[in-house]
PDB file of C-alpha atoms in Angstrom:
ATOM      1  CA  GLU A   8      89.531  77.927  53.246  1.00 61.00           C
ATOM      2  CA  ALA A   9      92.718  77.320  51.966  1.00 81.00           C
ATOM      3  CA  GLY A  10      94.855  74.780  54.116  1.00 94.00           C
ATOM      4  CA  VAL A  11      98.863  75.459  55.844  1.00 96.00           C
ATOM      5  CA  ALA A  12     101.265  75.074  53.135  1.00 97.00           C
ATOM      6  CA  GLN A  13     104.341  73.263  53.978  1.00 97.00           C
ATOM      7  CA  SER A  14     107.478  73.472  50.849  1.00 97.00           C
ATOM      8  CA  PRO A  15     109.744  71.576  50.703  1.00 97.00           C
ATOM      9  CA  ARG A  16     107.463  68.494  51.139  1.00 95.00           C
ATOM     10  CA  TYR A  17     110.567  66.536  50.023  1.00 97.00           C
ATOM     11  CA  LYS A  18     114.858  66.615  51.155  1.00 98.00           C
ATOM     12  CA  ILE A  19     117.613  65.181  51.449  1.00 98.00           C
ATOM     13  CA  ILE A  20     120.983  66.629  52.915  1.00 98.00           C
ATOM     14  CA  GLU A  21     124.245  65.188  53.970  1.00 98.00           C
ATOM     15  CA  LYS A  22     124.684  65.032  57.730  1.00 97.00           C
ATOM     16  CA  ARG A  23     126.682  69.276  59.029  1.00 97.00           C
ATOM     17  CA  GLN A  24     124.776  70.983  56.066  1.00 98.00           C
ATOM     18  CA  SER A  25     122.416  73.622  56.465  1.00 98.00           C
ATOM     19  CA  VAL A  26     118.358  73.444  55.902  1.00 98.00           C
ATOM     20  CA  ALA A  27     115.333  76.121  55.517  1.00 98.00           C
ATOM     21  CA  PHE A  28     111.301  74.957  55.825  1.00 98.00           C
ATOM     22  CA  TRP A  29     108.551  77.115  54.590  1.00 98.00           C
ATOM     23  CA  CYS A  30     105.835  77.051  56.334  1.00 98.00           C
ATOM     24  CA  ASN A  31     101.898  79.312  55.098  1.00 97.00           C
ATOM     25  CA  PRO A  32      99.454  79.402  57.505  1.00 97.00           C
ATOM     26  CA  ILE A  33      96.012  79.688  57.173  1.00 96.00           C
ATOM     27  CA  SER A  34      95.118  82.657  56.620  1.00 94.00           C
ATOM     28  CA  GLY A  35      93.723  85.037  60.344  1.00 93.00           C
ATOM     29  CA  HIS A  36      95.331  82.050  62.166  1.00 94.00           C
ATOM     30  CA  ALA A  37      97.073  84.288  65.103  1.00 93.00           C
ATOM     31  CA  THR A  38      99.379  81.351  66.432  1.00 94.00           C
ATOM     32  CA  LEU A  39     101.914  78.892  64.608  1.00 96.00           C
ATOM     33  CA  TYR A  40     103.523  75.384  65.652  1.00 96.00           C
ATOM     34  CA  TRP A  41     106.363  73.954  64.486  1.00 97.00           C
ATOM     35  CA  TYR A  42     106.514  69.874  64.551  1.00 97.00           C
ATOM     36  CA  GLN A  43     109.075  67.686  64.501  1.00 97.00           C
ATOM     37  CA  GLN A  44     107.623  64.115  64.295  1.00 96.00           C
ATOM     38  CA  ILE A  45     110.929  61.412  63.507  1.00 95.00           C
ATOM     39  CA  LEU A  46     109.441  58.312  62.069  1.00 92.00           C
ATOM     40  CA  GLY A  47     107.148  56.036  64.465  1.00 90.00           C
ATOM     41  CA  GLN A  48     106.601  58.293  67.491  1.00 92.00           C
ATOM     42  CA  GLY A  49     103.897  61.322  68.510  1.00 93.00           C
ATOM     43  CA  PRO A  50     104.704  64.782  67.016  1.00 95.00           C
ATOM     44  CA  LYS A  51     107.301  66.531  68.899  1.00 95.00           C
ATOM     45  CA  LEU A  52     106.480  70.695  69.286  1.00 94.00           C
ATOM     46  CA  LEU A  53     109.709  72.475  68.553  1.00 97.00           C
ATOM     47  CA  ILE A  54     107.930  76.309  69.245  1.00 96.00           C
ATOM     48  CA  GLN A  55     104.445  77.946  68.652  1.00 95.00           C
ATOM     49  CA  PHE A  56     104.286  81.772  67.241  1.00 94.00           C
ATOM     50  CA  GLN A  57     101.756  84.171  68.894  1.00 92.00           C
ATOM     51  CA  ASN A  58     102.005  86.075  65.828  1.00 90.00           C
ATOM     52  CA  ASN A  59     105.209  87.273  65.979  1.00 86.00           C
ATOM     53  CA  GLY A  60     106.008  86.589  69.213  1.00 92.00           C
ATOM     54  CA  VAL A  61     107.402  82.900  70.708  1.00 93.00           C
ATOM     55  CA  VAL A  62     105.355  81.361  73.062  1.00 91.00           C
ATOM     56  CA  ASP A  63     106.672  78.346  74.266  1.00 91.00           C
ATOM     57  CA  ASP A  64     110.548  77.014  72.671  1.00 94.00           C
ATOM     58  CA  SER A  65     111.747  75.154  76.091  1.00 92.00           C
ATOM     59  CA  GLN A  66     112.123  72.097  73.218  1.00 93.00           C
ATOM     60  CA  LEU A  67     113.731  73.472  70.418  1.00 96.00           C
ATOM     61  CA  PRO A  68     117.642  72.678  69.904  1.00 96.00           C
ATOM     62  CA  LYS A  69     119.195  76.558  69.904  1.00 95.00           C
ATOM     63  CA  ASP A  70     122.499  75.439  68.782  1.00 96.00           C
ATOM     64  CA  ARG A  71     121.387  73.761  65.497  1.00 98.00           C
ATOM     65  CA  PHE A  72     117.485  75.029  64.870  1.00 98.00           C
ATOM     66  CA  SER A  73     116.642  78.926  64.544  1.00 98.00           C
ATOM     67  CA  ALA A  74     112.778  79.294  63.267  1.00 98.00           C
ATOM     68  CA  GLU A  75     110.813  82.917  62.653  1.00 96.00           C
ATOM     69  CA  ARG A  76     107.967  84.981  61.474  1.00 95.00           C
ATOM     70  CA  LEU A  77     108.612  87.768  60.773  1.00 81.00           C
ATOM     71  CA  LYS A  78     105.371  89.276  59.512  1.00 86.00           C
ATOM     72  CA  GLY A  79     102.648  87.321  62.270  1.00 84.00           C
ATOM     73  CA  VAL A  80     102.595  84.956  58.916  1.00 92.00           C
ATOM     74  CA  ASP A  81     105.046  83.214  57.000  1.00 96.00           C
ATOM     75  CA  SER A  82     107.064  81.039  59.363  1.00 97.00           C
ATOM     76  CA  THR A  83     110.356  79.851  58.289  1.00 98.00           C
ATOM     77  CA  LEU A  84     112.850  76.560  60.512  1.00 98.00           C
ATOM     78  CA  LYS A  85     116.331  76.430  59.768  1.00 98.00           C
ATOM     79  CA  ILE A  86     118.425  73.732  60.154  1.00 98.00           C
ATOM     80  CA  GLN A  87     122.446  74.554  60.892  1.00 97.00           C
ATOM     81  CA  PRO A  88     124.534  72.164  61.120  1.00 97.00           C
ATOM     82  CA  ALA A  89     121.541  69.120  60.151  1.00 98.00           C
ATOM     83  CA  LYS A  90     122.583  66.045  62.404  1.00 97.00           C
ATOM     84  CA  LEU A  91     121.632  62.077  61.465  1.00 98.00           C
ATOM     85  CA  GLU A  92     119.346  62.778  64.188  1.00 97.00           C
ATOM     86  CA  ASP A  93     116.798  65.419  62.851  1.00 98.00           C
ATOM     87  CA  SER A  94     115.539  63.057  60.030  1.00 98.00           C
ATOM     88  CA  ALA A  95     112.222  63.706  60.136  1.00 97.00           C
ATOM     89  CA  VAL A  96     109.245  64.802  59.308  1.00 96.00           C
ATOM     90  CA  TYR A  97     108.052  68.793  60.259  1.00 97.00           C
ATOM     91  CA  LEU A  98     105.233  69.468  60.901  1.00 97.00           C
ATOM     92  CA  CYS A  99     103.974  73.122  60.181  1.00 97.00           C
ATOM     93  CA  ALA A 100     100.513  73.921  61.976  1.00 96.00           C
ATOM     94  CA  SER A 101      98.458  76.807  62.536  1.00 95.00           C
ATOM     95  CA  SER A 102      94.922  77.747  64.888  1.00 94.00           C
ATOM     96  CA  LEU A 103      92.843  81.143  65.913  1.00 91.00           C
ATOM     97  CA  GLY A 104      94.494  81.242  68.761  1.00 84.00           C
ATOM     98  CA  LEU A 105      91.798  81.451  71.018  1.00 83.00           C
ATOM     99  CA  ALA A 106      91.027  78.829  73.773  1.00 81.00           C
ATOM    100  CA  ASN A 107      90.263  75.123  72.962  1.00 82.00           C
ATOM    101  CA  THR A 108      90.700  75.420  69.456  1.00 87.00           C
ATOM    102  CA  GLU A 109      91.505  72.866  67.203  1.00 90.00           C
ATOM    103  CA  ALA A 110      95.369  73.108  65.563  1.00 93.00           C
ATOM    104  CA  PHE A 111      95.320  72.604  61.394  1.00 94.00           C
ATOM    105  CA  PHE A 112      98.414  70.377  60.697  1.00 96.00           C
ATOM    106  CA  GLY A 113     100.118  71.062  56.340  1.00 96.00           C
ATOM    107  CA  GLN A 114     101.341  67.944  54.702  1.00 95.00           C
ATOM    108  CA  GLY A 115     104.803  67.795  55.843  1.00 95.00           C
ATOM    109  CA  THR A 116     108.345  68.553  55.194  1.00 96.00           C
ATOM    110  CA  ARG A 117     110.429  64.935  55.519  1.00 96.00           C
ATOM    111  CA  LEU A 118     113.706  65.408  55.757  1.00 98.00           C
ATOM    112  CA  THR A 119     116.143  62.967  55.278  1.00 98.00           C
ATOM    113  CA  VAL A 120     120.244  63.420  57.085  1.00 98.00           C
ATOM    114  CA  VAL A 121     122.849  61.274  54.767  1.00 98.00           C
TER     115      VAL A 121
ATOM    116  CA  SER B   3     108.919  65.891  75.652  1.00 46.00           C
ATOM    117  CA  GLN B   4     105.270  63.721  74.902  1.00 52.00           C
ATOM    118  CA  GLN B   5     103.042  64.114  77.228  1.00 62.00           C
ATOM    119  CA  GLY B   6      99.701  61.169  76.863  1.00 71.00           C
ATOM    120  CA  GLU B   7     101.071  58.036  75.669  1.00 83.00           C
ATOM    121  CA  GLU B   8      97.917  55.965  73.812  1.00 86.00           C
ATOM    122  CA  ASP B   9      97.520  52.802  73.974  1.00 87.00           C
ATOM    123  CA  PRO B  10      97.476  49.630  72.074  1.00 93.00           C
ATOM    124  CA  GLN B  11     100.048  50.713  70.250  1.00 93.00           C
ATOM    125  CA  ALA B  12      98.957  49.002  67.435  1.00 95.00           C
ATOM    126  CA  LEU B  13      95.311  47.221  66.758  1.00 96.00           C
ATOM    127  CA  SER B  14      94.748  44.707  64.415  1.00 97.00           C
ATOM    128  CA  ILE B  15      90.705  44.611  63.473  1.00 97.00           C
ATOM    129  CA  GLN B  16      88.137  43.343  60.716  1.00 97.00           C
ATOM    130  CA  GLU B  17      85.832  46.059  59.717  1.00 98.00           C
ATOM    131  CA  GLY B  18      82.400  46.231  60.817  1.00 97.00           C
ATOM    132  CA  GLU B  19      84.238  46.077  64.565  1.00 98.00           C
ATOM    133  CA  ASN B  20      85.212  48.675  66.961  1.00 98.00           C
ATOM    134  CA  ALA B  21      88.531  50.064  67.811  1.00 97.00           C
ATOM    135  CA  THR B  22      88.868  51.182  71.213  1.00 97.00           C
ATOM    136  CA  MET B  23      92.252  53.110  72.306  1.00 97.00           C
ATOM    137  CA  ASN B  24      93.101  54.780  75.813  1.00 96.00           C
ATOM    138  CA  CYS B  25      94.912  57.687  76.002  1.00 95.00           C
ATOM    139  CA  SER B  26      96.923  58.388  80.100  1.00 95.00           C
ATOM    140  CA  TYR B  27      98.317  61.765  80.331  1.00 93.00           C
ATOM    141  CA  LYS B  28     100.409  63.259  83.581  1.00 91.00           C
ATOM    142  CA  THR B  29      99.807  67.118  84.473  1.00 89.00           C
ATOM    143  CA  SER B  30      96.306  68.983  84.188  1.00 90.00           C
ATOM    144  CA  ILE B  31      94.574  69.921  81.044  1.00 91.00           C
ATOM    145  CA  ASN B  32      92.423  72.499  79.060  1.00 91.00           C
ATOM    146  CA  ASN B  33      91.339  70.228  76.564  1.00 93.00           C
ATOM    147  CA  LEU B  34      92.566  66.852  75.266  1.00 94.00           C
ATOM    148  CA  GLN B  35      92.675  66.265  71.777  1.00 95.00           C
ATOM    149  CA  TRP B  36      92.645  63.329  68.426  1.00 96.00           C
ATOM    150  CA  TYR B  37      94.121  63.187  65.376  1.00 96.00           C
ATOM    151  CA  ARG B  38      94.567  60.556  62.459  1.00 97.00           C
ATOM    152  CA  GLN B  39      96.473  60.249  59.835  1.00 96.00           C
ATOM    153  CA  ASN B  40      96.969  58.693  57.166  1.00 91.00           C
ATOM    154  CA  SER B  41      99.828  57.250  55.689  1.00 78.00           C
ATOM    155  CA  GLY B  42     102.066  59.733  53.951  1.00 67.00           C
ATOM    156  CA  ARG B  43      99.778  62.337  55.415  1.00 72.00           C
ATOM    157  CA  GLY B  44      99.504  65.402  57.672  1.00 81.00           C
ATOM    158  CA  LEU B  45      96.937  65.259  61.227  1.00 93.00           C
ATOM    159  CA  VAL B  46      93.677  64.959  60.825  1.00 95.00           C
ATOM    160  CA  HIS B  47      92.062  66.721  63.341  1.00 95.00           C
ATOM    161  CA  LEU B  48      88.558  64.382  64.518  1.00 97.00           C
ATOM    162  CA  ILE B  49      87.592  66.238  67.745  1.00 96.00           C
ATOM    163  CA  LEU B  50      87.959  68.099  70.674  1.00 95.00           C
ATOM    164  CA  ILE B  51      86.885  67.395  74.795  1.00 95.00           C
ATOM    165  CA  ARG B  52      87.046  70.349  77.630  1.00 94.00           C
ATOM    166  CA  SER B  53      87.828  69.296  80.906  1.00 94.00           C
ATOM    167  CA  ASN B  54      85.065  69.486  82.483  1.00 95.00           C
ATOM    168  CA  GLU B  55      83.106  67.446  80.135  1.00 97.00           C
ATOM    169  CA  ARG B  56      82.843  64.022  80.079  1.00 97.00           C
ATOM    170  CA  GLU B  57      81.780  62.295  77.002  1.00 98.00           C
ATOM    171  CA  LYS B  58      81.507  63.871  73.249  1.00 97.00           C
ATOM    172  CA  HIS B  59      80.792  62.316  70.492  1.00 97.00           C
ATOM    173  CA  SER B  60      80.390  62.801  66.593  1.00 96.00           C
ATOM    174  CA  GLY B  61      79.413  60.230  64.150  1.00 97.00           C
ATOM    175  CA  ARG B  62      80.590  57.675  65.014  1.00 98.00           C
ATOM    176  CA  LEU B  63      83.307  58.859  67.326  1.00 98.00           C
ATOM    177  CA  ARG B  64      82.972  58.436  70.483  1.00 98.00           C
ATOM    178  CA  VAL B  65      85.173  60.432  73.218  1.00 98.00           C
ATOM    179  CA  THR B  66      85.184  60.620  77.223  1.00 98.00           C
ATOM    180  CA  LEU B  67      87.864  62.104  79.003  1.00 98.00           C
ATOM    181  CA  ASP B  68      88.687  60.988  83.438  1.00 97.00           C
ATOM    182  CA  THR B  69      90.037  64.095  84.941  1.00 95.00           C
ATOM    183  CA  SER B  70      91.067  62.083  88.171  1.00 96.00           C
ATOM    184  CA  LYS B  71      92.364  59.303  86.277  1.00 96.00           C
ATOM    185  CA  LYS B  72      94.319  61.423  83.613  1.00 95.00           C
ATOM    186  CA  SER B  73      92.823  58.934  80.669  1.00 96.00           C
ATOM    187  CA  SER B  74      90.551  59.386  77.444  1.00 97.00           C
ATOM    188  CA  SER B  75      89.361  56.342  75.204  1.00 98.00           C
ATOM    189  CA  LEU B  76      88.471  57.158  71.783  1.00 98.00           C
ATOM    190  CA  LEU B  77      85.657  54.367  69.941  1.00 98.00           C
ATOM    191  CA  ILE B  78      85.692  54.152  66.815  1.00 98.00           C
ATOM    192  CA  THR B  79      82.065  52.343  66.123  1.00 98.00           C
ATOM    193  CA  ALA B  80      81.425  49.947  62.875  1.00 98.00           C
ATOM    194  CA  SER B  81      84.590  50.792  61.692  1.00 98.00           C
ATOM    195  CA  ARG B  82      85.508  50.753  57.886  1.00 97.00           C
ATOM    196  CA  ALA B  83      88.838  50.525  55.811  1.00 96.00           C
ATOM    197  CA  ALA B  84      89.511  54.015  55.734  1.00 94.00           C
ATOM    198  CA  ASP B  85      89.492  54.079  59.043  1.00 96.00           C
ATOM    199  CA  THR B  86      93.038  52.578  58.663  1.00 96.00           C
ATOM    200  CA  ALA B  87      95.733  55.188  59.998  1.00 97.00           C
ATOM    201  CA  SER B  88      97.187  56.628  63.318  1.00 96.00           C
ATOM    202  CA  TYR B  89      95.827  57.981  65.490  1.00 97.00           C
ATOM    203  CA  PHE B  90      97.306  60.720  68.146  1.00 96.00           C
ATOM    204  CA  CYS B  91      95.862  62.290  71.352  1.00 96.00           C
ATOM    205  CA  ALA B  92      96.488  65.766  71.886  1.00 94.00           C
ATOM    206  CA  THR B  93      96.625  67.844  75.196  1.00 93.00           C
ATOM    207  CA  ASP B  94      95.927  71.693  75.910  1.00 89.00           C
ATOM    208  CA  ARG B  95      97.308  72.593  78.927  1.00 81.00           C
ATOM    209  CA  GLY B  96      99.283  76.201  80.109  1.00 70.00           C
ATOM    210  CA  THR B  97      97.863  79.840  79.154  1.00 70.00           C
ATOM    211  CA  GLY B  98      98.956  79.508  75.584  1.00 69.00           C
ATOM    212  CA  ASN B  99      97.225  76.791  73.418  1.00 80.00           C
ATOM    213  CA  GLN B 100     100.913  74.385  72.945  1.00 83.00           C
ATOM    214  CA  PHE B 101      98.768  71.305  71.383  1.00 87.00           C
ATOM    215  CA  TYR B 102     101.546  68.188  73.430  1.00 90.00           C
ATOM    216  CA  PHE B 103     100.481  64.559  71.561  1.00 93.00           C
ATOM    217  CA  GLY B 104     101.647  61.309  73.098  1.00 91.00           C
ATOM    218  CA  THR B 105     103.081  58.184  70.907  1.00 90.00           C
ATOM    219  CA  GLY B 106     100.057  56.921  68.791  1.00 94.00           C
ATOM    220  CA  THR B 107      97.473  54.267  68.106  1.00 96.00           C
ATOM    221  CA  SER B 108      98.535  52.551  64.397  1.00 95.00           C
ATOM    222  CA  LEU B 109      94.514  50.973  64.338  1.00 97.00           C
ATOM    223  CA  THR B 110      93.928  49.080  60.947  1.00 97.00           C
ATOM    224  CA  VAL B 111      90.668  47.928  59.898  1.00 97.00           C
ATOM    225  CA  ILE B 112      91.571  44.141  57.527  1.00 97.00           C
ATOM    226  CA  PRO B 113      88.393  44.522  54.719  1.00 94.00           C
TER     227      PRO B 113
END
């Protein structure tokens, strides 16, 4: 079974530039998550989709971050404009969305803002 | 905000010894999960314990859950060098399968 695919693996941008990350979840997984993991910390949930609807985006900095999952499959996360403190690993995860099931994570995209 | 906190932040043991790490959380949960993260790699699910369960085993892993104290522990027996990684607890609360991660314990197993 193919896992969660993310691209790119690494990205370096200058502050105030924009960047986009792409995620392809495991086939059949209704729920998709984007997490931000700053070095030395645990992953922080940014946004959760159930199919193509948003379940929770309470921790998404909406003035600069946006995410979409148009057809209920792939998802993109965008940052515009980027700040130095956005340097982190951005993890995408998916799950069946049923009770008491685990999330499967991609390898992540390491973003460095200089 | 982070849901849980792991203790200790870092742990270093000899190969063959047991490793115990703890997780405390703040609100009611549906289940609690433990994940492992190797350097430069994504998170891998280890074990899930439901709120009505008190103990669960999987291979060399043993997880306990005390909902009255809002705490969980992960025991890795007979540790191996390959167990070197960061370990995170994640709590599933609310109605939407939302996973909130703790701060993590960094485990080093010395060969």
